[in-house]
Every structure is written in C-alpha cells, then in structure tokens.
Tab-separated table of C-alpha atoms in Angstrom:
chain	number	residue	atom	x	y	z
C	131	MET	CA	83.359	16.272	47.451
C	132	LYS	CA	80.948	14.386	49.630
C	133	LEU	CA	78.289	16.052	51.776
C	134	LEU	CA	75.756	14.494	54.226
C	135	HIS	CA	72.257	15.869	54.572
C	136	LEU	CA	70.069	15.014	57.554
C	137	THR	CA	66.767	16.738	58.295
C	138	ASP	CA	63.807	16.773	60.671
C	139	ILE	CA	65.465	14.966	63.546
C	140	HIS	CA	62.762	16.212	66.029
C	141	LEU	CA	64.635	15.571	69.247
C	142	THR	CA	62.348	15.157	72.210
C	143	ARG	CA	62.542	14.621	75.940
C	144	PRO	CA	64.061	11.218	76.580
C	145	GLY	CA	61.417	8.544	76.488
C	146	ASN	CA	58.990	10.479	74.270
C	147	THR	CA	58.017	9.089	70.880
C	148	ILE	CA	56.614	10.527	67.651
C	149	GLY	CA	54.552	8.184	65.485
C	150	GLY	CA	55.576	5.354	67.785
C	151	ARG	CA	59.234	5.978	67.060
C	152	ASP	CA	62.009	7.291	69.322
C	153	PRO	CA	63.468	10.355	67.525
C	154	ASN	CA	66.458	10.563	69.875
C	155	ALA	CA	67.388	6.978	69.213
C	156	ASN	CA	66.794	7.332	65.456
C	157	PHE	CA	68.947	10.446	65.298
C	158	GLU	CA	71.765	8.596	67.044
C	159	LYS	CA	71.326	5.673	64.648
C	160	ALA	CA	71.381	8.012	61.626
C	161	LEU	CA	74.444	9.823	62.915
C	162	GLN	CA	76.363	6.624	63.621
C	163	ASP	CA	75.402	5.193	60.252
C	164	ALA	CA	76.405	8.355	58.314
C	165	LEU	CA	79.607	8.956	60.188
C	166	HIS	CA	80.723	5.328	59.957
C	167	LYS	CA	79.862	4.666	56.302
C	168	HIS	CA	80.801	8.159	55.103
C	169	ARG	CA	83.670	9.173	57.315
C	170	ASP	CA	85.210	10.785	54.277
C	171	ALA	CA	82.388	13.315	54.045
C	172	GLU	CA	83.473	16.943	54.108
C	173	ALA	CA	80.498	18.279	56.116
C	174	LEU	CA	77.171	17.203	57.528
C	175	PHE	CA	74.152	19.579	57.407
C	176	ILE	CA	70.960	19.192	59.488
C	177	THR	CA	68.238	21.290	57.866
C	178	GLY	CA	65.948	22.115	60.764
C	179	ASP	CA	63.327	20.739	63.116
C	180	LEU	CA	66.177	19.987	65.479
C	181	SER	CA	63.765	19.900	68.417
C	182	ASP	CA	60.150	18.836	68.274
C	183	TRP	CA	59.017	21.477	70.750
C	184	GLY	CA	61.941	23.915	70.726
C	185	ASP	CA	63.078	22.869	74.261
C	186	ALA	CA	66.336	24.182	75.595
C	187	GLU	CA	67.251	20.703	76.841
C	188	ASP	CA	67.111	19.331	73.345
C	189	TYR	CA	69.519	21.902	72.057
C	190	ALA	CA	71.886	21.345	75.021
C	191	ARG	CA	71.985	17.602	74.319
C	192	LEU	CA	72.462	18.255	70.577
C	193	ARG	CA	75.446	20.572	71.234
C	194	LYS	CA	77.045	17.917	73.490
C	195	ARG	CA	76.467	15.135	70.985
C	196	ILE	CA	77.971	16.910	67.936
C	197	ALA	CA	80.825	18.567	69.802
C	198	ASN	CA	83.525	16.168	68.726
C	199	THR	CA	82.270	14.343	65.650
C	200	THR	CA	84.709	13.336	62.983
C	201	VAL	CA	82.795	15.264	60.384
C	202	PRO	CA	81.913	18.958	60.958
C	203	ILE	CA	78.130	19.366	61.565
C	204	HIS	CA	76.266	22.515	60.575
C	205	LEU	CA	72.796	23.303	61.983
C	206	LEU	CA	69.764	25.113	60.578
C	207	ILE	CA	66.361	25.725	62.189
C	208	GLY	CA	62.860	24.767	61.110
C	209	ASN	CA	59.284	25.476	62.094
C	210	HIS	CA	59.360	23.168	65.180
C	211	ASP	CA	62.385	25.014	66.535
C	212	GLU	CA	62.410	28.198	68.634
C	213	ARG	CA	64.977	30.647	67.328
C	214	PRO	CA	65.527	32.554	70.608
C	215	THR	CA	65.962	29.338	72.584
C	216	PHE	CA	68.202	27.808	69.950
C	217	LEU	CA	70.448	30.879	69.901
C	218	LYS	CA	70.938	30.743	73.647
C	219	GLU	CA	72.710	27.459	73.061
C	220	PHE	CA	74.249	28.323	69.679
C	221	PRO	CA	74.792	32.086	69.744
C	222	GLU	CA	77.671	31.836	67.267
C	223	LEU	CA	75.273	30.883	64.489
C	224	ALA	CA	73.374	34.203	64.467
C	225	ASN	CA	74.256	36.768	61.798
C	226	ALA	CA	74.088	40.560	62.355
C	227	ASP	CA	70.305	40.534	61.742
C	228	GLY	CA	69.689	37.858	64.327
C	229	HIS	CA	68.895	35.119	61.831
C	230	VAL	CA	70.504	31.713	61.866
C	231	GLN	CA	72.370	32.283	58.613
C	232	TYR	CA	75.996	31.757	57.696
C	233	THR	CA	78.286	30.389	54.999
C	234	VAL	CA	80.555	27.314	55.049
C	235	PRO	CA	83.652	27.164	52.801
C	236	LEU	CA	83.940	23.840	51.023
C	237	SER	CA	86.550	22.253	48.801
C	238	LEU	CA	84.098	22.718	45.909
C	239	GLY	CA	82.529	26.114	46.394
C	240	THR	CA	80.550	27.439	49.345
C	241	ALA	CA	77.491	26.328	51.353
C	242	ILE	CA	74.965	28.977	52.302
C	243	CYS	CA	72.711	28.137	55.276
C	244	LEU	CA	69.415	30.019	55.353
C	245	ASP	CA	66.932	30.780	58.140
C	246	THR	CA	63.291	30.272	57.005
C	247	TRP	CA	61.869	30.250	60.565
C	248	GLY	CA	58.932	32.438	61.667
C	249	PRO	CA	57.284	32.723	65.081
C	250	GLU	CA	54.066	30.867	65.862
C	251	THR	CA	53.679	29.319	62.408
C	252	HIS	CA	54.699	26.162	60.653
C	253	ALA	CA	55.024	28.054	57.345
C	254	GLY	CA	58.358	29.276	56.065
C	255	HIS	CA	59.416	32.936	55.741
C	256	PHE	CA	61.993	34.767	53.609
C	257	CYS	CA	61.843	38.461	54.266
C	258	GLU	CA	63.492	41.402	52.493
C	259	THR	CA	66.228	41.368	55.198
C	260	ARG	CA	67.043	37.780	54.436
C	261	ALA	CA	66.863	38.435	50.707
C	262	ARG	CA	69.423	41.238	50.982
C	263	TRP	CA	71.751	38.975	53.043
C	264	LEU	CA	71.448	36.110	50.540
C	265	THR	CA	72.064	38.462	47.561
C	266	LYS	CA	75.165	39.773	49.256
C	267	GLN	CA	76.523	36.218	49.850
C	268	LEU	CA	75.763	35.154	46.296
C	269	GLU	CA	77.611	38.189	44.962
C	270	GLN	CA	80.614	37.623	47.159
C	271	VAL	CA	81.225	33.859	47.492
C	272	GLU	CA	82.946	31.637	45.021
C	273	GLY	CA	80.834	29.161	43.132
C	274	PRO	CA	79.528	26.622	42.970
C	275	VAL	CA	77.102	27.439	45.736
C	276	TRP	CA	75.137	24.882	47.756
C	277	ILE	CA	72.088	26.320	49.538
C	278	PHE	CA	70.659	24.624	52.646
C	279	MET	CA	67.251	25.584	54.105
C	280	HIS	CA	64.363	23.996	55.942
C	281	HIS	CA	61.122	24.857	54.060
C	282	ASN	CA	60.361	23.734	50.535
C	283	PRO	CA	60.601	26.638	48.048
C	284	VAL	CA	58.278	25.012	45.516
C	285	PRO	CA	54.735	23.617	46.080
C	286	VAL	CA	54.646	19.804	46.408
C	287	ARG	CA	50.995	19.739	45.199
C	288	VAL	CA	49.740	18.259	48.523
C	289	ALA	CA	47.342	20.902	49.795
C	290	PRO	CA	47.964	20.704	53.579
C	291	MET	CA	51.733	20.678	53.033
C	292	ASP	CA	51.666	23.623	50.658
C	293	LYS	CA	49.869	25.705	53.294
C	294	ILE	CA	53.052	25.566	55.294
C	295	MET	CA	55.707	25.744	52.542
C	296	LEU	CA	57.948	28.784	52.098
C	297	LEU	CA	55.310	31.524	51.906
C	298	ASP	CA	57.738	34.009	50.340
C	299	ALA	CA	58.721	31.581	47.657
C	300	ASP	CA	58.388	34.181	44.882
C	301	LEU	CA	60.841	36.478	46.682
C	302	PHE	CA	63.276	33.631	47.229
C	303	GLY	CA	62.976	32.647	43.608
C	304	GLU	CA	63.590	36.116	42.364
C	305	THR	CA	66.622	36.434	44.693
C	306	ILE	CA	68.322	33.329	43.381
C	307	ARG	CA	67.313	33.694	39.729
C	308	PRO	CA	70.159	36.053	38.710
C	309	PHE	CA	72.629	33.643	40.245
C	310	ALA	CA	71.117	30.429	38.864
C	311	ARG	CA	74.246	29.427	36.995
C	312	LYS	CA	76.307	29.811	40.173
C	313	ILE	CA	74.017	27.730	42.423
C	314	ARG	CA	74.615	24.004	42.055
C	315	HIS	CA	71.912	22.620	44.382
C	316	ILE	CA	69.307	23.507	47.010
C	317	PHE	CA	68.858	21.099	49.952
C	318	HIS	CA	65.688	21.315	52.120
C	319	GLY	CA	63.614	19.310	54.511
C	320	HIS	CA	60.205	19.943	56.226
C	321	CYS	CA	58.090	17.665	54.051
C	322	HIS	CA	59.287	14.270	55.347
C	323	LEU	CA	59.120	13.148	51.702
C	324	PRO	CA	61.829	12.247	49.212
C	325	LEU	CA	61.620	15.097	46.687
C	326	CYS	CA	63.518	16.479	43.733
C	327	GLY	CA	62.901	19.196	41.197
C	328	SER	CA	64.241	22.533	40.077
C	329	LEU	CA	63.628	26.269	40.580
C	330	HIS	CA	64.763	28.680	37.832
C	331	GLY	CA	66.924	25.805	36.629
C	332	VAL	CA	68.511	25.185	40.026
C	333	PRO	CA	68.012	21.571	41.198
C	334	PHE	CA	66.635	20.946	44.683
C	335	SER	CA	66.079	17.834	46.797
C	336	ALA	CA	64.918	16.573	50.167
C	337	PRO	CA	65.281	13.232	51.961
C	338	ARG	CA	62.582	11.665	54.077
C	339	GLY	CA	63.911	12.529	57.575
C	340	THR	CA	65.494	10.613	60.438
C	341	ASN	CA	62.304	9.692	62.317
C	342	HIS	CA	58.713	9.788	61.060
C	343	ALA	CA	57.845	9.644	57.371
C	344	GLY	CA	55.336	11.631	55.400
C	345	TRP	CA	53.006	10.384	52.625
C	346	ALA	CA	51.989	12.292	49.509
C	347	ASP	CA	48.190	12.153	49.703
C	348	PHE	CA	47.295	14.291	46.732
C	349	ALA	CA	43.587	14.133	47.639
C	350	ALA	CA	44.161	15.523	51.126
C	351	THR	CA	42.561	18.908	51.853
C	352	ARG	CA	43.135	19.451	55.588
C	353	LEU	CA	45.391	16.896	57.321
C	354	LEU	CA	48.981	15.851	56.684
C	355	SER	CA	49.556	12.140	56.178
C	356	SER	CA	52.211	9.819	57.482
C	357	ALA	CA	53.404	6.329	56.576
C	358	ASP	CA	55.471	3.544	58.184
C	359	LEU	CA	58.423	3.962	55.786
C	360	PRO	CA	62.107	3.659	56.685
C	361	GLU	CA	63.964	6.572	58.255
C	362	ALA	CA	66.494	8.148	55.851
C	363	TYR	CA	69.204	10.761	55.250
C	364	ALA	CA	70.978	11.847	51.989
C	365	VAL	CA	74.499	11.664	50.650
C	366	ALA	CA	75.668	14.036	47.920
C	367	PHE	CA	78.629	13.278	45.724
C	368	ALA	CA	79.915	16.296	43.706
C	369	THR	CA	82.596	16.930	41.175
C	370	GLN	CA	83.332	19.956	38.956
C	371	ALA	CA	81.011	18.434	36.381
C	372	SER	CA	78.322	16.566	38.237
C	373	THR	CA	76.183	16.159	41.358
C	374	LEU	CA	74.702	12.843	42.527
C	375	LEU	CA	72.435	12.240	45.514
C	376	HIS	CA	71.414	9.042	47.320
C	377	MET	CA	68.662	8.716	49.888
C	378	VAL	CA	70.031	6.268	52.401
C	379	GLU	CA	67.230	4.421	54.187
C	380	PHE	CA	69.161	3.587	57.334
C	381	GLY	CA	65.954	2.559	59.065
C	382	TYR	CA	65.328	-0.354	56.718
C	383	ASP	CA	65.780	-3.632	58.556
C	384	GLY	CA	64.834	-6.150	55.882
C	385	ASP	CA	67.072	-8.415	53.798
C	386	ILE	CA	69.596	-7.161	51.236
C	387	LYS	CA	69.597	-9.639	48.366
C	388	GLY	CA	72.398	-10.285	45.825
C	389	GLU	CA	71.109	-10.348	42.230
C	390	GLY	CA	74.259	-11.550	40.523
C	391	SER	CA	77.179	-10.187	38.630
C	392	PRO	CA	76.918	-6.882	36.627
C	393	GLU	CA	79.019	-8.540	33.894
C	394	TYR	CA	76.961	-9.120	30.785
C	395	ALA	CA	78.647	-12.462	30.067
C	396	ASP	CA	77.411	-13.799	33.437
C	397	TRP	CA	73.719	-13.110	32.689
C	398	ASP	CA	71.721	-16.215	31.897
C	399	ARG	CA	68.316	-17.589	32.873
C	400	MET	CA	69.760	-20.166	35.241
C	401	THR	CA	71.919	-17.938	37.487
C	402	MET	CA	70.240	-14.566	37.589
C	403	VAL	CA	68.019	-14.020	40.590
C	404	ARG	CA	64.456	-13.034	39.564
C-alpha cells in the first residue's frame, strides 16, 4: 500500500506570498509531482492548515482543484483554518459532534482522520468528546490503523513550537495507549519540520510542508524560526510487515548527481564519484 501525505499548504488569495513563496503555486507543484510520480498511491491526505487565513474562497478553490484527481484526497483542518467556514464548503466531513473527523477504509487497514482545531488559538485540542469518538473507532475498525492529525502530540523541544502543540497530549496518549499494537503510524503536520518519533510505542512522523519551512532553533524562547529549505511532502510504503516513509523535497531545484553502480564489483577509486 502506498499513501501520500501533504501538510500545511496554506492557500492564500491569488498573488499573496508567505516567506516570499507562493503557496498556491507550490501546492499545485506538490500535487502535480505527487500525482504524477505516485499515481499508484491509494490515497492522499492533507493534514491541515489548508488555508492561511481560513478564507471561504480558499476552500472553494481547493474543492474545485481536488474534485477529479486520480488519487482520492482526504482533508483535515489545522490551526490556520476556520472550522465553520471549512464545513460550509465541505459539510460531508463533519461527524455527529461537528468535528472534522472520519475514517477511510484502506487495502491495509483503516485511516482515522482527527480534528485538533480550536477557536482563536494556534494550539491543538483533543477534548473528551473527541477522545470518546476515537476510542469508539479504535474499538470498531480493523487494524492496522493509520492516524492522521494536524498538531504534534509530542513536544519537539523547541519552546515556541511546544506552546502551540497538542495541549491535550496526555489525554490523546492515554486514548491510544490501549490500542498501541493496533495503530501502525501517526501522521501529523503543524511544525514545518521533518520529524519522527514514537508515542507509547506508536511511530509518528511529519514532513516539512508544501510552502515555507521551519527551523529547529533549540535556543529560541519566544519566536518561531524559518529557513530557506525545499518544500516537501511524504510518501509512505506499507506491507503487512513494514512501513517506510520518504520525505520528497519536490521544491529542490539543484542537480541530481549519479554516484556510480551499487554493484560491489564496480567500486574502485578511479570510477566512483567522490
């Protein structure tokens, strides 16, 4: 099974930029790259910050763009989004509690999409209502389970970023802990950093994002940091026995150099590129 993971696309009014980059153009570039090179993917998930300011026009353009893609696209919301505005354009994604939460059947298990949005804050939220919903899904769906969410559920040890992580991380952790053997992977965004780790033995990861990149300034106390690094998305390859993830830096425009044959017999000091 192959899955595509895009995050933090930050769509804006046409012509606007973020960090000197055009997020609309970069999202289109990411989508074309992913759908062309990975047309055999089973699903594509975008884990929030779909719009930079939660504008209705951004969601309308997004719906139109993904309406007829060759790979099914599944949307989540992040702190830059506005849930009420988003649901006016995508009402079918609301569950009975009004959260943007749903499951997606896959050839290898089930994807669970979570809503970690909260009003007037950049931090993430996971309330008792969401915990009950997630528990119910984890009890009912067939494993393996693949969880998609926006906010990071574990501190990244960068103080300004950790102020806006999933504030209810303990509740989230206790909710998934009894099902740890059933959950294969957690995908998140929000940090604009390539991250990986585990929570109660469940691996998690995040790619950089399709527009502006973050920087892990471990000495920072107040401000988030950015860097002029390539835009990226992730590709996950999964079998019954393994999971492998690549961060694809589609924004890289430098040279790709051949280093020679992987065959051991071809390695010598004269022909190997160094």
